């Protein structure tokens, strides 16, 4: 069974810093990996989806990478802002239609 | 506006009283799914549906039922709720195909006393 781990569980950085969030998974047989942000009391907002054949995806200040062979993905956030404060979740789609989520990294950006 | 709508958003009920959480999407998506989110355990998939009348179990299906009679709707049914089903529930949908992103509703916070 796929297991997804996100470390650290919480991260606090001053505004303007670049930061990296980590996601690891145990089974490399995946279709894709998706990064989400979750704000308190809200659902999940999709940030980036990386297909298994891709190495990275970029959207604005966000860059996600995927190393399938080592079971790792990173989400890079450039020039962090207080509005980036949220919980960030990664999810892998294993073969078939099942999805497995990590427990998230809670990010606080201090003004 | 493209969205996934869940109702109710909050529900407090008692053990054994049947309840249904509705989920509706307006994007004509083939795939829909239910998750529960618990502290320290993350989101876990309960059931999913590939299309009308096609459903399958996720990781934690025990105590839940689903149906997919129409493409836009995917209700989650708890026939005899128990306190261990107290959780935050999310519905999601996506277009068919291998690499389409999931879109999530705002969640239903369910408390079973």
Coordinates of C-alpha atoms in Angstrom, one line a residue:
Chain A
X1 CA 0.0 0.0 0.0
X2 CA 1.2 3.5 -0.9
X3 CA 2.4 5.6 2.0
X4 CA 3.0 9.3 1.6
X5 CA 5.0 11.4 4.1
X6 CA 5.5 15.1 4.4
X7 CA 8.3 16.6 6.5
X8 CA 8.3 18.9 8.4
X9 CA 4.8 19.0 9.8
X10 CA 5.1 22.7 10.4
X11 CA 7.4 25.5 9.1
X12 CA 7.7 29.1 10.0
X13 CA 9.6 31.6 7.9
X14 CA 10.0 35.3 7.6
X15 CA 8.4 37.0 4.6
X16 CA 10.5 37.1 1.5
X17 CA 12.3 33.8 2.1
X18 CA 12.5 31.0 -0.5
X19 CA 11.4 27.7 0.9
X20 CA 11.1 24.0 0.1
X21 CA 8.4 21.6 1.2
X22 CA 9.1 17.9 0.9
X23 CA 6.9 14.9 0.0
X24 CA 8.0 11.3 -0.2
X25 CA 6.2 8.1 -1.3
X26 CA 7.0 4.5 -1.0
X27 CA 5.7 3.0 -4.3
X28 CA 7.2 4.6 -7.5
X29 CA 4.4 3.1 -9.7
X30 CA 2.3 6.3 -9.8
X31 CA 0.4 8.1 -12.5
X32 CA 0.9 11.6 -11.1
X33 CA 1.5 13.7 -8.0
X34 CA -0.5 16.7 -7.1
X35 CA 0.2 19.6 -4.7
X36 CA -2.7 21.3 -2.9
X37 CA -3.1 24.1 -0.4
X38 CA -5.7 24.0 2.3
X39 CA -6.9 27.1 4.2
X40 CA -8.7 26.7 7.5
X41 CA -12.4 25.9 7.0
X42 CA -11.9 25.5 3.3
X43 CA -11.4 22.7 0.8
X44 CA -8.3 21.9 -1.1
X45 CA -7.1 24.1 -3.9
X46 CA -5.0 22.5 -6.6
X47 CA -1.6 24.1 -7.1
X48 CA 0.3 21.9 -9.5
X49 CA 0.1 18.4 -11.0
X50 CA 3.1 16.6 -12.2
X51 CA 2.7 13.6 -14.5
X52 CA 4.9 10.6 -13.8
X53 CA 6.8 11.3 -17.1
X54 CA 7.6 14.9 -16.0
X55 CA 10.4 16.2 -13.8
X56 CA 8.9 19.5 -12.9
X57 CA 6.0 22.0 -13.2
X58 CA 5.9 25.7 -12.6
X59 CA 3.2 28.2 -11.8
X60 CA 4.1 31.7 -10.9
X61 CA 6.3 31.6 -7.7
X62 CA 5.7 27.8 -7.3
X63 CA 7.9 25.1 -8.7
X64 CA 7.2 21.4 -8.1
X65 CA 9.7 18.7 -8.9
X66 CA 9.3 14.9 -9.1
X67 CA 11.9 12.2 -8.8
X68 CA 9.9 9.1 -9.2
X69 CA 12.7 6.6 -8.9
X70 CA 13.6 7.9 -5.4
X71 CA 10.0 8.5 -4.4
X72 CA 10.4 12.2 -3.8
X73 CA 8.8 15.5 -4.7
X74 CA 9.5 19.0 -3.6
X75 CA 7.4 22.2 -3.7
X76 CA 9.6 25.3 -4.0
X77 CA 8.0 28.6 -3.1
X78 CA 9.9 31.7 -4.1
X79 CA 9.8 35.0 -2.2
X80 CA 7.2 33.9 0.3
X81 CA 4.3 36.2 1.4
X82 CA 2.0 36.1 4.4
X83 CA -0.8 35.1 2.0
X84 CA 1.1 31.8 1.4
X85 CA 0.3 30.8 5.0
X86 CA -1.7 27.6 4.7
X87 CA -1.3 23.8 5.0
X88 CA 0.3 22.2 1.9
X89 CA -0.7 18.7 1.0
X90 CA 0.8 16.3 -1.6
X91 CA -1.2 13.5 -3.1
X92 CA -0.1 10.6 -5.4
X93 CA -2.4 8.8 -7.8
X94 CA -1.3 5.2 -7.7
X95 CA -2.1 2.8 -10.6
X96 CA -5.8 2.6 -10.8
X97 CA -7.9 5.3 -9.3
X98 CA -6.8 5.5 -5.8
X99 CA -5.2 8.6 -4.3
X100 CA -3.0 8.8 -1.2
X101 CA -2.4 11.9 0.7
X102 CA 0.4 13.1 3.0
X103 CA -0.6 14.7 6.3
X104 CA 0.6 18.1 5.2
X105 CA 3.0 20.8 6.1
X106 CA 1.6 23.8 8.0
X107 CA 3.3 26.9 6.7
X108 CA 3.4 30.3 8.5
X109 CA 5.0 33.3 6.8
X110 CA 5.7 36.0 9.3
X111 CA 5.4 39.6 8.0
Chain B
X1 CA -18.6 29.1 -11.9
X2 CA -17.1 25.6 -11.9
X3 CA -17.5 24.0 -8.5
X4 CA -18.1 21.0 -6.3
X5 CA -20.9 21.6 -3.8
X6 CA -21.4 19.6 -0.6
X7 CA -24.4 19.8 1.8
X8 CA -24.7 20.1 4.6
X9 CA -21.5 22.0 5.7
X10 CA -22.0 21.0 9.3
X11 CA -24.0 18.3 10.9
X12 CA -24.3 17.1 14.5
X13 CA -26.3 13.9 14.9
X14 CA -26.6 10.8 17.1
X15 CA -25.4 7.2 16.7
X16 CA -27.6 5.1 14.5
X17 CA -29.5 7.8 12.7
X18 CA -29.1 7.4 9.0
X19 CA -27.7 10.4 7.2
X20 CA -26.8 11.4 3.7
X21 CA -24.2 14.0 2.6
X22 CA -24.8 15.2 -0.9
X23 CA -22.2 16.2 -3.5
X24 CA -22.8 17.8 -6.8
X25 CA -20.4 19.0 -9.5
X26 CA -21.2 21.2 -12.5
X27 CA -18.2 20.4 -14.6
X28 CA -19.5 17.3 -16.3
X29 CA -16.7 15.3 -14.7
X30 CA -16.6 11.5 -15.0
X31 CA -14.7 10.8 -11.8
X32 CA -15.9 11.6 -8.3
X33 CA -14.6 10.6 -4.9
X34 CA -15.2 10.9 -1.2
X35 CA -12.5 11.4 1.5
X36 CA -12.4 11.8 5.2
X37 CA -9.8 13.9 6.9
X38 CA -8.7 13.2 10.5
X39 CA -5.8 14.8 12.5
X40 CA -2.6 12.9 12.1
X41 CA -4.0 10.7 9.4
X42 CA -4.5 13.1 6.5
X43 CA -7.1 12.5 3.8
X44 CA -8.1 8.9 3.2
X45 CA -10.2 7.8 0.3
X46 CA -13.6 6.2 1.1
X47 CA -15.2 5.5 -2.2
X48 CA -14.8 6.6 -5.8
X49 CA -16.8 6.5 -9.0
X50 CA -15.5 6.3 -12.5
X51 CA -18.9 7.1 -14.1
X52 CA -22.6 6.6 -13.7
X53 CA -23.4 3.3 -11.9
X54 CA -19.6 2.5 -11.6
X55 CA -18.3 2.8 -8.0
X56 CA -15.4 1.2 -6.1
X57 CA -14.0 1.1 -2.6
X58 CA -11.1 3.3 -1.5
X59 CA -9.0 2.7 1.6
X60 CA -11.6 3.1 4.3
X61 CA -15.1 2.1 2.9
X62 CA -16.4 0.3 6.1
X63 CA -19.6 1.9 7.3
X64 CA -20.3 3.9 4.2
X65 CA -22.3 3.6 1.0
X66 CA -22.4 5.6 -2.2
X67 CA -24.5 5.7 -5.3
X68 CA -24.0 7.3 -8.7
X69 CA -27.3 7.5 -10.5
X70 CA -26.5 10.8 -12.3
X71 CA -23.2 12.1 -13.5
X72 CA -23.3 15.3 -11.5
X73 CA -24.3 13.7 -8.1
X74 CA -22.4 11.4 -5.7
X75 CA -24.0 11.1 -2.3
X76 CA -22.3 9.6 0.7
X77 CA -24.6 7.5 2.9
X78 CA -24.1 6.5 6.5
X79 CA -26.7 3.9 7.2
X80 CA -25.9 3.6 11.0
X81 CA -23.4 6.3 11.9
X82 CA -21.1 5.7 14.9
X83 CA -18.8 8.1 16.8
X84 CA -15.7 6.9 15.0
X85 CA -17.2 8.4 11.8
X86 CA -16.9 11.9 13.3
X87 CA -14.6 13.6 10.8
X88 CA -14.3 16.2 8.1
X89 CA -15.5 14.9 4.8
X90 CA -14.5 16.1 1.3
X91 CA -16.0 15.3 -2.1
X92 CA -13.8 15.7 -5.2
X93 CA -14.3 15.4 -8.9
X94 CA -12.0 15.3 -12.0
X95 CA -12.2 14.9 -15.7
X96 CA -11.5 11.5 -17.1
X97 CA -8.0 10.7 -18.3
X98 CA -4.8 9.9 -16.5
X99 CA -3.6 13.3 -15.6
X100 CA -6.5 15.5 -14.7
X101 CA -6.4 17.4 -11.4
X102 CA -9.0 16.9 -8.7
X103 CA -11.3 19.7 -7.7
X104 CA -12.6 19.7 -4.1
X105 CA -15.7 20.8 -2.3
X106 CA -15.4 23.0 0.9
X107 CA -16.0 20.0 3.2
X108 CA -18.7 18.7 5.6
X109 CA -17.9 18.6 9.3
X110 CA -19.8 15.7 10.8
X111 CA -20.1 15.0 14.5
X112 CA -21.7 11.7 15.7
X113 CA -22.6 11.7 19.3

